Each structure stands twice: as C-alpha cells, then as structure tokens.
mmCIF file of C-alpha atoms in Angstrom:
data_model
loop_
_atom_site.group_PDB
_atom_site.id
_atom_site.type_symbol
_atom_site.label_atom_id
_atom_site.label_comp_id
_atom_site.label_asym_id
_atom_site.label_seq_id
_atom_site.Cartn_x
_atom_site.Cartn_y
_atom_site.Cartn_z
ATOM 1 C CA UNK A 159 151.381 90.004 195.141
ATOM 2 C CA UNK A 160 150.496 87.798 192.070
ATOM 3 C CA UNK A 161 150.016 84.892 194.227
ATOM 4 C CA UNK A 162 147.685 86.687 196.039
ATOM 5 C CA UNK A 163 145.702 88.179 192.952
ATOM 6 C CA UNK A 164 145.704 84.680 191.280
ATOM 7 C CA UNK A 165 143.856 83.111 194.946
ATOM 8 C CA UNK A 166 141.347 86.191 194.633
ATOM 9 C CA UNK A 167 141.001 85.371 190.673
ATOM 10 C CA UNK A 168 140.352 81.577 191.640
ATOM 11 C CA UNK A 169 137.940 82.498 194.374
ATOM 12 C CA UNK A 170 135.551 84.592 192.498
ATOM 13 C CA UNK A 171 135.772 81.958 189.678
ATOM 14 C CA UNK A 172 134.475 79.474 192.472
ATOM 15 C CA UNK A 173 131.753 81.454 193.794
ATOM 16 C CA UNK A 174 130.756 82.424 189.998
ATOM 17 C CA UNK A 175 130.414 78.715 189.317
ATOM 18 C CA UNK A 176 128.760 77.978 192.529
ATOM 19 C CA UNK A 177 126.285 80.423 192.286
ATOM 20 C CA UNK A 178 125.206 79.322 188.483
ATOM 21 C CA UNK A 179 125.265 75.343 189.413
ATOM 22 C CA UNK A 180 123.185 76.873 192.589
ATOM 23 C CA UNK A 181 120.466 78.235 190.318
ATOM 24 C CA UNK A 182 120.856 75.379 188.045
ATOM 25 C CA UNK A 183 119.707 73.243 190.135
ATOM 26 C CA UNK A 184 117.210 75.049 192.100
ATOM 27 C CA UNK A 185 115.193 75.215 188.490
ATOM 28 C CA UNK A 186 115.586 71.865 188.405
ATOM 29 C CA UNK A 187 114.271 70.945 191.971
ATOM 30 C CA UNK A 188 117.335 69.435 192.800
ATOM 31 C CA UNK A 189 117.255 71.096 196.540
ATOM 32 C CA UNK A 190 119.974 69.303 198.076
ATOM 33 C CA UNK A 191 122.473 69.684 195.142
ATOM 34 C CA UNK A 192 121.079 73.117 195.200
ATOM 35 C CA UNK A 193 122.105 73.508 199.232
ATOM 36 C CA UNK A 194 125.400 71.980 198.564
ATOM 37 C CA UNK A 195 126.132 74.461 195.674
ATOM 38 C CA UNK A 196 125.003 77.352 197.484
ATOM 39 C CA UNK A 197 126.503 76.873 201.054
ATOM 40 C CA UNK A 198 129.871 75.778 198.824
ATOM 41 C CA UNK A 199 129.583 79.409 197.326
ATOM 42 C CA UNK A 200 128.547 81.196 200.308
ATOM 43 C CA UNK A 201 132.363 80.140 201.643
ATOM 44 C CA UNK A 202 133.700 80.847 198.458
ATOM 45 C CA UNK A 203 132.084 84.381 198.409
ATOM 46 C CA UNK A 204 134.126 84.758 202.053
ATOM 47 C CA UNK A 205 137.164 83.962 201.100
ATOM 48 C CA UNK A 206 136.981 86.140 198.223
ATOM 49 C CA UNK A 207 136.112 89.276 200.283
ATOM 50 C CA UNK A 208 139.308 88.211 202.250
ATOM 51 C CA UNK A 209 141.353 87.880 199.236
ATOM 52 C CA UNK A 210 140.238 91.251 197.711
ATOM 53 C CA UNK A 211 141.240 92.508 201.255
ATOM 54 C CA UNK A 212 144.772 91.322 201.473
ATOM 55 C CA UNK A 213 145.248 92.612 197.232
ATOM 56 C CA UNK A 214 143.890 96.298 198.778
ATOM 57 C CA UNK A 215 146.610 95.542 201.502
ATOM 58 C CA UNK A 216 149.450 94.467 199.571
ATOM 59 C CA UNK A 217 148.652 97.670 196.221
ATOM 60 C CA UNK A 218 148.718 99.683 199.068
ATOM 61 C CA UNK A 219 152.510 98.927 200.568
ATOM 62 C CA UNK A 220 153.702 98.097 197.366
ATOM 63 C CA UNK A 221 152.143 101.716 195.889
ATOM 64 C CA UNK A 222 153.959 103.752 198.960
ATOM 65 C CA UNK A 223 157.141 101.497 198.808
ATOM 66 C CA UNK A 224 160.077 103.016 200.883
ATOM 67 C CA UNK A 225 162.301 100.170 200.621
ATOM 68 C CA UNK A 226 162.233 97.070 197.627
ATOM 69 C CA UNK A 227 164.951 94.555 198.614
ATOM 70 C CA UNK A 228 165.051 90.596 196.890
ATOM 71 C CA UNK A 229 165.200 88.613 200.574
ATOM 72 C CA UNK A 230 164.400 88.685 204.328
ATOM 73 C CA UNK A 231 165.556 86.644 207.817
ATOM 74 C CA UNK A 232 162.703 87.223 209.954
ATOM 75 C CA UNK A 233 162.620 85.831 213.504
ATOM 76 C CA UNK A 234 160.113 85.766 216.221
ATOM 77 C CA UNK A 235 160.569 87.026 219.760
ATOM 78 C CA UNK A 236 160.238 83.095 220.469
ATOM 79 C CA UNK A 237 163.409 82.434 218.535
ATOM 80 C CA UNK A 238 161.577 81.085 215.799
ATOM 81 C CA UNK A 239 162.533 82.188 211.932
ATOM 82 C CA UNK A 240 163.379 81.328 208.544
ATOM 83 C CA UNK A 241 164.706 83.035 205.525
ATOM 84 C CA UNK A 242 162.508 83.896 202.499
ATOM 85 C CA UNK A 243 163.889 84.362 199.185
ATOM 86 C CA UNK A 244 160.683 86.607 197.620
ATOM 87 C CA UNK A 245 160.906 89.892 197.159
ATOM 88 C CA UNK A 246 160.176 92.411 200.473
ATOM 89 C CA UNK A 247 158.744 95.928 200.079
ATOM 90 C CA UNK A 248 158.867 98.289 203.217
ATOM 91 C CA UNK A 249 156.472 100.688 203.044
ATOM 92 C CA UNK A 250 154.420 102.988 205.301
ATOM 93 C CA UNK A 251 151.342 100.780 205.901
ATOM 94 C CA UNK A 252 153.737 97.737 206.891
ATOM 95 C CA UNK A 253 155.906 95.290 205.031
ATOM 96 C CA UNK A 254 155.154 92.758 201.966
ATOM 97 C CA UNK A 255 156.984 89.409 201.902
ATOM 98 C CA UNK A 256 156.152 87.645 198.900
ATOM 99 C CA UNK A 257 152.215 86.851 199.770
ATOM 100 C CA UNK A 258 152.853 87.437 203.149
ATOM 101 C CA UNK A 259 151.654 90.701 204.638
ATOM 102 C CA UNK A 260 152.649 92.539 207.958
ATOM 103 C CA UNK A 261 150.767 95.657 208.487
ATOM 104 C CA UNK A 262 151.663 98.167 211.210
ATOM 105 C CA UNK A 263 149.954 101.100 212.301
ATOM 106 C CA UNK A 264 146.195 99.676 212.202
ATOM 107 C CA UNK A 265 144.348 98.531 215.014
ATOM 108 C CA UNK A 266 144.514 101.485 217.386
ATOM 109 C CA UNK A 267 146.809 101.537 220.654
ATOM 110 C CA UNK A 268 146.711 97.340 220.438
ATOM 111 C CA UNK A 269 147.786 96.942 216.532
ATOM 112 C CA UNK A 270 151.166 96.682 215.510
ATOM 113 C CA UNK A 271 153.655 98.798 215.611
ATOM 114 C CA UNK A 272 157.218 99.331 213.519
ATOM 115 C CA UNK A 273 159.150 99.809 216.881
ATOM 116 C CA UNK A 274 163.091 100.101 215.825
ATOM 117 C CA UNK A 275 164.813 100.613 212.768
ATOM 118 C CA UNK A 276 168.751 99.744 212.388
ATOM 119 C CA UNK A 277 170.371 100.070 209.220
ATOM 120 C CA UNK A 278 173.923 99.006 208.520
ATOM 121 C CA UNK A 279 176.149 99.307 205.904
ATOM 122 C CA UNK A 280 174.624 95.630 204.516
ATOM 123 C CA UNK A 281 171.569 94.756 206.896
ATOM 124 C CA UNK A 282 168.356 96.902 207.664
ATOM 125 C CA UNK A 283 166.561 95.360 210.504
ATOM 126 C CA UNK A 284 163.230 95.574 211.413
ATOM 127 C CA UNK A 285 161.555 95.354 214.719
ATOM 128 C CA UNK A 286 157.698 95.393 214.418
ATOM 129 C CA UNK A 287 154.750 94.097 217.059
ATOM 130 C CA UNK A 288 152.129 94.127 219.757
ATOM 131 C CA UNK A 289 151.925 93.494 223.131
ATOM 132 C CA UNK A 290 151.518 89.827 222.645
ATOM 133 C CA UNK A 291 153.978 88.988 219.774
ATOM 134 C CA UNK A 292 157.451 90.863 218.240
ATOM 135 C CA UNK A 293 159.367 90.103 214.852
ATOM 136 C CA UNK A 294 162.348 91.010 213.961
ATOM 137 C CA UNK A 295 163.084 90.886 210.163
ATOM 138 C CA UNK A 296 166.729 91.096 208.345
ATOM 139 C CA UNK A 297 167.163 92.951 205.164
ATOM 140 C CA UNK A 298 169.368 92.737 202.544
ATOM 141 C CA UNK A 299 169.240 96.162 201.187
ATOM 142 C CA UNK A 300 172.059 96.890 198.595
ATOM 143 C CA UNK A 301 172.514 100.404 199.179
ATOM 144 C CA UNK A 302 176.396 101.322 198.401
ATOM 145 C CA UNK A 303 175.517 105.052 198.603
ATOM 146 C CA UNK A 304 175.504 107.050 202.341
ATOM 147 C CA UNK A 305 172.692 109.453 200.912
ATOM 148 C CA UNK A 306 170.541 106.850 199.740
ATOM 149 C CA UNK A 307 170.409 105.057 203.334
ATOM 150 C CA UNK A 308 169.996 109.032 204.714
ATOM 151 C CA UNK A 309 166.902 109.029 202.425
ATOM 152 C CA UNK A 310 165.506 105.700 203.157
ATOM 153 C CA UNK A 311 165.761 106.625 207.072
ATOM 154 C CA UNK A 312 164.119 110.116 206.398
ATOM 155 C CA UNK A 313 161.699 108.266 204.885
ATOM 156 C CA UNK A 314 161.117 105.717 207.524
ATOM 157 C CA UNK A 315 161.074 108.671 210.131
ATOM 158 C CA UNK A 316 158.372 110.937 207.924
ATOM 159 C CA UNK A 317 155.961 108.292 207.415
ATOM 160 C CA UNK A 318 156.292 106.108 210.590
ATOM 161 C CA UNK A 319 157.928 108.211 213.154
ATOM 162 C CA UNK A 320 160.701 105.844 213.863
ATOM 163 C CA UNK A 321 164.368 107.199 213.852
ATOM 164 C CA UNK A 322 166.746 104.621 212.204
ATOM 165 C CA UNK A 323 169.750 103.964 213.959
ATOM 166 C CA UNK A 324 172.519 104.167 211.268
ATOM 167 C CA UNK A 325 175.775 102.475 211.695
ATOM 168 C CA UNK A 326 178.692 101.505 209.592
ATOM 169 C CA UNK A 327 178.594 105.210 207.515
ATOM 170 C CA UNK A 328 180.744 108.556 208.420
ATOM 171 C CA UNK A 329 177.728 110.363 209.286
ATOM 172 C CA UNK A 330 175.147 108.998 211.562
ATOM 173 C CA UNK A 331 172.921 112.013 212.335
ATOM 174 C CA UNK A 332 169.784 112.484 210.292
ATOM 175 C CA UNK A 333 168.366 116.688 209.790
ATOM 176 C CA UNK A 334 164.350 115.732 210.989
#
C-alpha cells in the first residue's frame, strides 16, 4: 500500500509542477513550452486520479481485512504463476498483494467473483474470476488454532457468501 501512496504522492507532485511551469511560461509567451508543460500535466493529472483510485481500493481491503498473511502462490487458469513474498490481506472487497489489487464483487453479473474457498491445516486457497479469466492464489496462513480458521471461514461466508471447505481439522462443519 505504501508503494502505491508514494506513486500517487509522485504524481500530484508532477502535475503540481507541470501546472506552475505551464503558467510560467504562458506569462512569458513561451506557447510551445507552455503546450508541452500543460499536455505533460494533463497526463499527470490522469494518472493521479488513477492512483488516488487504487489507495481508495487498497484502505478499503486493508480497513475490512479478514485474513493478513506474509506470502502468496497465485496461478492463472492458463498455468501461469509466481510466488510473491509481500504481504496479502483478504478482505471483503477483494484481496491486496503488495501493490497489487484484486477486487471481487464490482462490476455487476460480469465482475469478479471469489468463487471457492479451501482452507487446510497450512494452505488457504483462493479461487477468484470472470467469465474470461480465473486465479487461483495459495496462502500461507499460520493459523495453529481450529476456532480461528472456524472464524476466518464465518467470516469469508458473512461477507462474501462463499462456504470454505475446511480440511485437515476434527470438525469440518461451520453453524451459518
């Protein structure tokens, strides 16, 4: 998340430049340094508003955090995937991976969707997608204690509607 508030911190300091080297040289008549400058901050002032988009994003999961675990394996449907060693907060709105962010439960009956939850007595795995494209992402999670994993699936069930399949502990069935 600090990667992606340090990006959003650089971009406004662009556009803030731009836009006074803009009116710098507009007072000076230099119109084409003056075009340069302001078309420069113009795409500056874009990516910012993406930026400050993907921060809201990423506050968001990491403020209604079900799950904070140091590493993920995530894979593609295509058999494509690679381990990442920055920290991974499950949430409600959709997952963070270090900068990265996968949101489910946007976009309407075409957005993505968490679509299977299987927890194990070392591994919680993910399955999240569309119609066009599926991930599968491999937790880490750390959790020695049976009633913590029966919390973290009654979480997962209350806020996404997806029923973990537990394996690996004496008691499998979760009170909904």
């Amino acid at each position: 998340m600090e990667s992606i508030r340090r990006r959003r911190n650089g971009y406004a300091l662009l556009f803030i430049i731009n836009v006074c080297l803009t009116v710098w040289f507009g007072m000076t008549l230099m119109i084409g340094a003056a075009f340069v400058f302001g078309t420069i901050g113009i795409v500056s002032f874009l990516f910012l508003i993406k930026q400050n988009r993907l921060l809201y994003d990423a506050t968001l999961i990491r403020d209604n955090r079900i799950l904070e675990v140091p590493s993920a394996f995530i894979s593609t449907a295509d058999g494509q995937g690679g381990n990442n060693m920055e920290e991974t907060v499950v949430s409600t709105f959709g997952m963070l991976i270090g900068s990265k962010i996968y949101r489910w439960g946007r976009d309407g009956f075409y957005g993505v969707r968490l679509n299977a939850v299987e927890i194990d007595k070392e591994r919680m795995y993910l399955a999240f997608g569309n119609i066009a494209r599926s991930m599968r992402v491999e937790l880490l999670h750390g959790i020695v204690e049976q009633q913590e994993i029966l919390d973290v699936a009654q979480k997962l069930w209350h806020e996404t509607g997806v029923t973990a399949s537990i394996s690996g502990w004496q008691c499998n069935k979760i009170d909904h």
